mmCIF file of C-alpha atoms in Angstrom:
data_model
loop_
_atom_site.group_PDB
_atom_site.id
_atom_site.type_symbol
_atom_site.label_atom_id
_atom_site.label_comp_id
_atom_site.label_asym_id
_atom_site.label_seq_id
_atom_site.Cartn_x
_atom_site.Cartn_y
_atom_site.Cartn_z
ATOM 1 C CA UNK J 150 8.989 5.794 -24.495
ATOM 2 C CA UNK J 151 10.708 2.543 -25.313
ATOM 3 C CA UNK J 152 8.621 0.838 -28.381
ATOM 4 C CA UNK J 153 8.324 -2.523 -29.746
ATOM 5 C CA UNK J 154 6.715 -2.688 -32.941
ATOM 6 C CA UNK J 155 5.140 -5.426 -34.854
ATOM 7 C CA UNK J 156 2.931 -5.623 -37.947
ATOM 8 C CA UNK J 157 -0.548 -6.470 -36.652
ATOM 9 C CA UNK J 158 -1.434 -8.626 -39.642
ATOM 10 C CA UNK J 159 -2.989 -10.914 -40.435
ATOM 11 C CA UNK J 160 -0.276 -12.794 -41.916
ATOM 12 C CA UNK J 161 -1.612 -15.810 -43.913
ATOM 13 C CA UNK J 162 0.356 -18.634 -44.987
ATOM 14 C CA UNK J 163 -0.596 -22.198 -46.355
ATOM 15 C CA UNK J 164 -0.265 -25.323 -44.135
ATOM 16 C CA UNK J 165 3.572 -26.528 -44.829
ATOM 17 C CA UNK J 166 4.861 -23.078 -45.367
ATOM 18 C CA UNK J 167 7.311 -20.945 -43.579
ATOM 19 C CA UNK J 168 5.909 -17.980 -41.706
ATOM 20 C CA UNK J 169 8.146 -15.069 -40.908
ATOM 21 C CA UNK J 170 7.202 -12.881 -38.209
ATOM 22 C CA UNK J 171 9.278 -9.560 -37.498
ATOM 23 C CA UNK J 172 9.764 -7.177 -34.483
ATOM 24 C CA UNK J 173 11.687 -4.077 -34.057
ATOM 25 C CA UNK J 174 12.611 -2.252 -30.597
ATOM 26 C CA UNK J 175 13.609 1.194 -29.848
ATOM 27 C CA UNK J 176 15.821 0.694 -26.734
ATOM 28 C CA UNK J 177 19.254 0.022 -28.080
ATOM 29 C CA UNK J 178 20.500 -1.310 -24.695
ATOM 30 C CA UNK J 179 17.770 -4.080 -24.612
ATOM 31 C CA UNK J 180 19.551 -7.331 -23.439
ATOM 32 C CA UNK J 181 16.768 -10.121 -23.584
ATOM 33 C CA UNK J 182 14.130 -10.794 -26.331
ATOM 34 C CA UNK J 183 11.189 -13.355 -25.971
ATOM 35 C CA UNK J 184 8.435 -14.687 -28.662
ATOM 36 C CA UNK J 185 5.400 -15.574 -26.964
ATOM 37 C CA UNK J 186 2.078 -16.941 -28.694
ATOM 38 C CA UNK J 187 -1.159 -16.197 -27.456
ATOM 39 C CA UNK J 188 -4.494 -17.731 -28.547
ATOM 40 C CA UNK J 189 -7.546 -15.686 -28.369
ATOM 41 C CA UNK J 190 -8.692 -15.393 -24.566
ATOM 42 C CA UNK J 191 -5.785 -17.101 -23.524
ATOM 43 C CA UNK J 192 -2.548 -16.145 -21.776
ATOM 44 C CA UNK J 193 0.909 -15.757 -23.430
ATOM 45 C CA UNK J 194 2.822 -18.907 -23.828
ATOM 46 C CA UNK J 195 6.523 -18.713 -24.113
ATOM 47 C CA UNK J 196 7.895 -20.049 -27.306
ATOM 48 C CA UNK J 197 11.610 -18.924 -27.420
ATOM 49 C CA UNK J 198 14.003 -16.427 -26.062
ATOM 50 C CA UNK J 199 17.235 -15.035 -27.460
ATOM 51 C CA UNK J 200 19.941 -13.025 -25.952
ATOM 52 C CA UNK J 201 22.742 -13.051 -28.449
ATOM 53 C CA UNK J 202 22.957 -11.999 -32.024
ATOM 54 C CA UNK J 203 22.465 -14.704 -34.686
ATOM 55 C CA UNK J 204 19.929 -17.498 -34.943
ATOM 56 C CA UNK J 205 18.772 -19.873 -32.300
ATOM 57 C CA UNK J 206 16.704 -23.034 -33.349
ATOM 58 C CA UNK J 207 14.035 -25.058 -31.451
ATOM 59 C CA UNK J 208 12.331 -27.485 -33.405
ATOM 60 C CA UNK J 209 10.193 -25.808 -36.057
ATOM 61 C CA UNK J 210 10.833 -22.325 -34.537
ATOM 62 C CA UNK J 211 14.037 -20.368 -35.388
ATOM 63 C CA UNK J 212 14.553 -16.877 -33.561
ATOM 64 C CA UNK J 213 16.858 -14.345 -35.197
ATOM 65 C CA UNK J 214 18.432 -11.412 -33.509
ATOM 66 C CA UNK J 215 20.300 -8.430 -34.927
ATOM 67 C CA UNK J 216 21.019 -5.819 -32.421
ATOM 68 C CA UNK J 217 22.746 -3.524 -34.555
ATOM 69 C CA UNK J 218 19.504 -3.211 -36.581
ATOM 70 C CA UNK J 219 17.383 -3.401 -33.385
ATOM 71 C CA UNK J 220 15.417 -6.435 -35.045
ATOM 72 C CA UNK J 221 14.304 -9.669 -33.843
ATOM 73 C CA UNK J 222 12.441 -12.222 -35.948
ATOM 74 C CA UNK J 223 10.648 -15.593 -35.628
ATOM 75 C CA UNK J 224 10.499 -18.239 -38.279
ATOM 76 C CA UNK J 225 8.229 -21.195 -38.148
ATOM 77 C CA UNK J 226 8.741 -23.974 -40.508
ATOM 78 C CA UNK J 227 6.219 -26.702 -41.489
ATOM 79 C CA UNK J 228 3.531 -24.231 -40.320
ATOM 80 C CA UNK J 229 0.433 -26.049 -38.913
ATOM 81 C CA UNK J 230 -3.218 -25.059 -38.550
ATOM 82 C CA UNK J 231 -2.649 -25.155 -34.814
ATOM 83 C CA UNK J 232 0.014 -22.526 -35.061
ATOM 84 C CA UNK J 233 -2.810 -19.896 -35.848
ATOM 85 C CA UNK J 234 -2.642 -17.616 -33.240
ATOM 86 C CA UNK J 235 -1.316 -14.067 -32.130
ATOM 87 C CA UNK J 236 2.435 -13.886 -31.763
ATOM 88 C CA UNK J 237 3.751 -11.319 -29.248
ATOM 89 C CA UNK J 238 7.437 -9.919 -29.388
ATOM 90 C CA UNK J 239 8.679 -8.746 -26.077
ATOM 91 C CA UNK J 240 11.837 -7.260 -24.800
ATOM 92 C CA UNK J 241 13.397 -6.601 -21.514
ATOM 93 C CA UNK J 242 15.141 -3.199 -21.507
ATOM 94 C CA UNK J 243 18.532 -2.769 -20.215
ATOM 95 C CA UNK J 244 17.189 -0.459 -17.285
ATOM 96 C CA UNK J 245 14.243 -2.790 -15.990
ATOM 97 C CA UNK J 246 13.131 -6.290 -15.434
ATOM 98 C CA UNK J 247 9.466 -6.251 -17.014
ATOM 99 C CA UNK J 248 8.826 -7.397 -20.404
ATOM 100 C CA UNK J 249 7.676 -4.737 -22.871
ATOM 101 C CA UNK J 250 5.324 -6.278 -25.330
ATOM 102 C CA UNK J 251 4.615 -5.383 -28.878
ATOM 103 C CA UNK J 252 0.962 -5.353 -30.060
ATOM 104 C CA UNK J 253 1.352 -8.910 -31.666
ATOM 105 C CA UNK J 254 0.968 -10.207 -35.162
ATOM 106 C CA UNK J 255 -1.927 -12.442 -36.130
ATOM 107 C CA UNK J 256 -1.122 -15.428 -37.800
ATOM 108 C CA UNK J 257 -3.417 -17.878 -39.866
ATOM 109 C CA UNK J 258 -2.257 -20.934 -41.250
ATOM 110 C CA UNK J 259 -4.796 -22.133 -43.965
ATOM 111 C CA UNK J 260 -5.241 -25.946 -44.869
ATOM 112 C CA UNK R 103 5.181 -29.270 -14.871
ATOM 113 C CA UNK R 104 5.019 -26.274 -12.438
ATOM 114 C CA UNK R 105 2.420 -23.607 -13.305
ATOM 115 C CA UNK R 106 1.559 -20.183 -12.363
ATOM 116 C CA UNK R 107 -2.277 -20.445 -10.886
ATOM 117 C CA UNK R 108 -4.462 -17.474 -10.900
ATOM 118 C CA UNK R 109 -7.999 -17.240 -9.157
ATOM 119 C CA UNK R 110 -10.825 -16.525 -9.880
ATOM 120 C CA UNK R 111 -10.899 -16.880 -13.899
ATOM 121 C CA UNK R 112 -13.357 -14.433 -14.028
ATOM 122 C CA UNK R 113 -14.617 -11.703 -11.904
ATOM 123 C CA UNK R 114 -17.760 -9.389 -12.233
ATOM 124 C CA UNK R 115 -17.780 -6.257 -10.150
ATOM 125 C CA UNK R 116 -19.481 -3.088 -9.757
ATOM 126 C CA UNK R 117 -17.876 0.247 -10.369
ATOM 127 C CA UNK R 118 -16.388 1.775 -7.168
ATOM 128 C CA UNK R 119 -16.070 -1.721 -5.547
ATOM 129 C CA UNK R 120 -12.620 -3.306 -4.404
ATOM 130 C CA UNK R 121 -11.315 -6.325 -5.771
ATOM 131 C CA UNK R 122 -8.505 -8.707 -5.065
ATOM 132 C CA UNK R 123 -6.942 -10.967 -7.926
ATOM 133 C CA UNK R 124 -5.104 -13.899 -6.557
ATOM 134 C CA UNK R 125 -1.751 -15.500 -7.924
ATOM 135 C CA UNK R 126 0.261 -18.566 -6.930
ATOM 136 C CA UNK R 127 3.716 -18.108 -8.707
ATOM 137 C CA UNK R 128 5.825 -21.113 -9.521
ATOM 138 C CA UNK R 129 7.384 -22.144 -6.237
ATOM 139 C CA UNK R 130 11.189 -21.422 -6.660
ATOM 140 C CA UNK R 131 10.523 -18.478 -8.395
ATOM 141 C CA UNK R 132 11.575 -14.854 -6.841
ATOM 142 C CA UNK R 133 10.362 -12.293 -9.164
ATOM 143 C CA UNK R 134 6.592 -11.724 -9.466
ATOM 144 C CA UNK R 135 4.691 -9.442 -11.932
ATOM 145 C CA UNK R 136 1.207 -8.266 -12.841
ATOM 146 C CA UNK R 137 0.365 -7.305 -16.367
ATOM 147 C CA UNK R 138 -3.032 -6.284 -17.903
ATOM 148 C CA UNK R 139 -4.399 -6.736 -21.219
ATOM 149 C CA UNK R 140 -7.479 -4.539 -22.335
ATOM 150 C CA UNK R 141 -9.493 -6.480 -25.060
ATOM 151 C CA UNK R 142 -7.831 -5.991 -28.481
ATOM 152 C CA UNK R 143 -4.866 -4.251 -26.973
ATOM 153 C CA UNK R 144 -1.390 -5.107 -26.014
ATOM 154 C CA UNK R 145 -0.029 -6.651 -22.821
ATOM 155 C CA UNK R 146 0.941 -3.930 -20.597
ATOM 156 C CA UNK R 147 3.079 -3.961 -17.538
ATOM 157 C CA UNK R 148 1.852 -2.904 -14.262
ATOM 158 C CA UNK R 149 4.217 -3.800 -11.419
ATOM 159 C CA UNK R 150 7.147 -6.046 -10.369
ATOM 160 C CA UNK R 151 7.811 -7.428 -6.861
ATOM 161 C CA UNK R 152 10.808 -8.878 -5.627
ATOM 162 C CA UNK R 153 12.101 -9.732 -1.906
ATOM 163 C CA UNK R 154 8.686 -8.443 -0.491
ATOM 164 C CA UNK R 155 8.741 -5.090 -2.120
ATOM 165 C CA UNK R 156 7.879 -3.281 -5.377
ATOM 166 C CA UNK R 157 10.758 -3.231 -7.647
ATOM 167 C CA UNK R 158 9.395 -1.379 -10.526
ATOM 168 C CA UNK R 159 5.869 -0.135 -11.673
ATOM 169 C CA UNK R 160 4.269 1.667 -14.540
ATOM 170 C CA UNK R 161 2.281 4.796 -14.849
ATOM 171 C CA UNK R 162 -0.787 2.560 -14.930
ATOM 172 C CA UNK R 163 -0.113 1.480 -11.355
ATOM 173 C CA UNK R 164 -1.437 4.255 -9.589
ATOM 174 C CA UNK R 165 -2.602 4.640 -5.909
ATOM 175 C CA UNK R 166 -5.698 2.603 -6.551
ATOM 176 C CA UNK R 167 -3.555 -0.411 -7.269
ATOM 177 C CA UNK R 168 -1.621 -2.379 -4.557
ATOM 178 C CA UNK R 169 0.348 -5.688 -4.414
ATOM 179 C CA UNK R 170 0.938 -7.966 -1.513
ATOM 180 C CA UNK R 171 2.607 -11.303 -0.785
ATOM 181 C CA UNK R 172 0.848 -12.138 2.342
ATOM 182 C CA UNK R 173 2.429 -15.690 2.792
ATOM 183 C CA UNK R 174 4.878 -17.713 1.336
ATOM 184 C CA UNK R 175 2.948 -18.728 -1.920
ATOM 185 C CA UNK R 176 0.300 -16.158 -2.810
ATOM 186 C CA UNK R 177 0.647 -13.005 -4.549
ATOM 187 C CA UNK R 178 -2.267 -10.645 -4.699
ATOM 188 C CA UNK R 179 -3.285 -7.509 -6.880
ATOM 189 C CA UNK R 180 -5.867 -5.291 -5.136
ATOM 190 C CA UNK R 181 -7.831 -2.682 -6.995
ATOM 191 C CA UNK R 182 -9.327 -0.386 -4.399
ATOM 192 C CA UNK R 183 -12.135 1.519 -6.466
ATOM 193 C CA UNK R 184 -12.655 0.046 -9.812
ATOM 194 C CA UNK R 185 -13.460 2.075 -12.826
ATOM 195 C CA UNK R 186 -15.110 0.809 -16.089
ATOM 196 C CA UNK R 187 -11.740 1.186 -17.702
ATOM 197 C CA UNK R 188 -10.258 -1.485 -15.238
ATOM 198 C CA UNK R 189 -12.021 -4.121 -17.147
ATOM 199 C CA UNK R 190 -9.203 -6.329 -18.859
ATOM 200 C CA UNK R 191 -7.448 -9.705 -18.493
ATOM 201 C CA UNK R 192 -5.018 -9.574 -15.760
ATOM 202 C CA UNK R 193 -1.971 -11.867 -15.874
ATOM 203 C CA UNK R 194 0.358 -12.882 -13.190
ATOM 204 C CA UNK R 195 3.786 -13.870 -14.033
ATOM 205 C CA UNK R 196 6.843 -15.004 -12.437
ATOM 206 C CA UNK R 197 10.538 -16.145 -13.026
ATOM 207 C CA UNK R 198 13.508 -17.077 -10.981
ATOM 208 C CA UNK R 199 16.277 -14.848 -12.477
ATOM 209 C CA UNK R 200 16.102 -11.312 -14.025
ATOM 210 C CA UNK R 201 16.190 -11.138 -17.918
ATOM 211 C CA UNK R 202 15.006 -14.795 -18.094
ATOM 212 C CA UNK R 203 11.964 -16.023 -19.665
ATOM 213 C CA UNK R 204 8.533 -15.317 -17.500
ATOM 214 C CA UNK R 205 5.879 -17.844 -17.204
ATOM 215 C CA UNK R 206 2.248 -16.505 -17.062
ATOM 216 C CA UNK R 207 -0.807 -17.776 -15.255
ATOM 217 C CA UNK R 208 -4.107 -18.476 -17.239
ATOM 218 C CA UNK R 209 -5.453 -14.845 -16.309
ATOM 219 C CA UNK R 210 -8.280 -13.401 -14.574
ATOM 220 C CA UNK R 211 -11.070 -11.584 -16.792
ATOM 221 C CA UNK R 212 -12.121 -8.569 -14.679
ATOM 222 C CA UNK R 213 -15.542 -7.103 -15.898
ATOM 223 C CA UNK R 214 -16.334 -3.822 -14.127
ATOM 224 C CA UNK R 215 -20.106 -2.835 -14.709
#
């Protein structure tokens, strides 16, 4: 069974701080990695994707990928209360097309 | 901005009844998916569809499930004889190239009573 693991949280950070969300995956051949945000009762909303080792920045968000350690992370700078949501890490394994999701990390940004 | 649309947003059905969940993927997308999320649990893959056939399915997608693309725009998920444990949010997703980002519809909440 190919697993995607995330700490369920909740992760609580004060407004303006950096939130760091982590994810590990078991399928070493995975090539594509995604971060989705999900508000309660809503559908997953894409934040970022990353394919290569290293960092990828988009506005306040930075995704980091380390394939050797099978680790992907998401940093959110200048966190806002509106960032409070569940963050889903998703991986496409080398052998398939579908997203394999982790259980998600709940983030709470306090004013 | 193009989006994936799903209908209905909420469906209540009696155990044993058939339900059809409908999706209109983004128009130039070629790969279509159904996922489900039981309350409090992770998003789980059900089935993927490409070139008018199933390309991949999970263990959850058993004989009670079927998918169809009846015309050039709609993509449907049929559950033949619903069970209580089928109660979940069902999400349709699509993308235009493999291993790229998938966009999700707003979901259909299915409640089986």
